[in-house]
XYZ file of C-alpha atoms in Angstrom:
137
model
C 46.344 77.849 160.009
C 42.761 78.792 160.864
C 41.619 77.515 164.263
C 38.302 75.767 164.657
C 36.655 75.799 168.057
C 34.782 72.832 169.425
C 32.682 73.400 172.526
C 31.565 70.165 174.181
C 28.811 70.219 176.795
C 27.867 67.044 178.627
C 27.082 66.481 182.293
C 29.030 63.210 182.108
C 32.633 64.199 182.829
C 33.884 60.861 181.531
C 32.108 61.285 178.208
C 33.337 64.886 177.837
C 36.911 63.773 178.441
C 36.556 60.889 175.993
C 35.218 63.204 173.296
C 37.888 65.803 173.994
C 40.603 63.159 173.580
C 39.214 62.310 170.146
C 40.347 65.726 168.946
C 43.605 66.206 170.866
C 45.817 65.315 167.932
C 44.188 67.891 165.676
C 46.266 71.064 165.599
C 43.473 72.990 163.867
C 40.896 72.359 166.625
C 40.775 74.004 170.024
C 38.476 72.091 172.359
C 36.619 73.566 175.325
C 34.624 71.206 177.551
C 31.900 72.034 180.038
C 29.957 69.773 182.357
C 27.028 72.134 182.686
C 25.217 74.192 180.110
C 25.148 77.388 182.174
C 28.944 77.704 182.143
C 29.036 76.859 178.435
C 26.431 79.518 177.669
C 28.385 82.187 179.544
C 31.578 81.163 177.752
C 29.950 81.334 174.310
C 28.189 84.633 174.952
C 31.153 86.427 176.520
C 34.294 84.737 175.225
C 36.856 86.801 173.406
C 38.874 83.621 172.899
C 36.777 81.874 170.254
C 35.990 82.911 166.704
C 32.256 82.224 166.625
C 32.317 81.879 162.831
C 34.577 78.841 163.239
C 32.952 77.356 166.316
C 30.648 74.424 166.755
C 28.787 73.373 169.874
C 28.297 69.671 170.549
C 25.868 69.232 173.398
C 23.969 66.528 175.176
C 20.199 66.949 175.487
C 19.460 65.778 179.016
C 21.333 67.856 181.580
C 20.348 68.944 185.076
C 20.686 72.727 184.935
C 19.640 73.685 181.401
C 18.781 71.152 178.733
C 20.785 71.042 175.540
C 17.667 72.158 173.665
C 17.303 75.227 175.891
C 21.011 75.938 175.580
C 20.752 75.792 171.787
C 17.705 78.099 171.782
C 19.575 80.696 173.827
C 22.645 80.508 171.610
C 20.589 80.664 168.413
C 18.813 83.769 169.784
C 22.229 85.327 170.327
C 23.645 84.162 166.992
C 21.321 82.347 164.534
C 24.351 81.146 162.534
C 26.114 79.462 165.453
C 26.584 75.773 164.610
C 24.963 73.418 167.102
C 25.058 69.632 167.027
C 23.411 67.297 169.483
C 25.101 64.172 170.762
C 22.666 62.250 172.910
C 21.197 58.908 173.887
C 17.720 60.362 173.434
C 15.823 58.681 170.596
C 12.522 60.446 171.224
C 11.218 61.569 167.833
C 9.686 64.782 169.219
C 12.981 65.726 170.845
C 14.884 65.070 167.623
C 12.341 67.150 165.688
C 12.750 69.969 168.212
C 16.523 69.860 167.785
C 16.246 70.402 164.046
C 13.551 73.060 164.441
C 15.951 74.997 166.662
C 18.520 74.811 163.869
C 20.700 71.843 164.738
C 23.359 70.961 162.206
C 23.286 67.317 163.203
C 21.902 64.870 165.744
C 24.223 62.015 166.615
C 23.412 59.124 168.903
C 26.093 58.540 171.537
C 26.257 54.887 170.645
C 27.955 55.785 167.369
C 31.632 54.994 167.174
C 34.328 57.518 167.912
C 35.239 57.573 164.199
C 31.661 58.350 163.164
C 31.515 61.245 165.605
C 34.810 62.651 164.334
C 33.740 62.205 160.709
C 30.500 64.078 161.381
C 32.481 66.941 162.868
C 34.957 66.937 159.973
C 32.256 67.089 157.307
C 30.768 70.374 158.471
C 28.427 70.100 155.467
C 25.716 69.095 157.851
C 22.857 66.956 156.648
C 19.906 65.143 158.099
C 21.367 61.686 157.417
C 21.861 60.880 161.089
C 18.386 62.163 161.875
C 16.883 59.807 159.317
C 19.004 56.924 160.630
C 17.936 57.571 164.207
C 14.265 57.663 163.228
C 14.637 54.187 161.737
C 16.350 52.648 164.785
């Protein structure tokens, strides 16, 4: 069975743990959580553990050391095909636009239910549906 790698970055430890638990039952997903973007960046750039073709980064936007947007820019410079999704409370239209300009696969508001977040991950045929929804909220 092919492993998929989910890298979660959020400065809220509680939220990271909650999201990680959403995927614990999945045998095809290996989850790595980080509470700061610097550690996540080093892991992604230097890890021999993950298959980057089958990896997806889910990151918050607002973090103290390096914003999720800056993290995504650095990763996309390293590998333009690396899948990046944002999971944030930020509804700022300019920020959402920036996320998609960087190459985000998806932008999900944290207020969405656990099932919606999992379904978005499972789809992997990323669309702008959530972006359009968030613009209308």
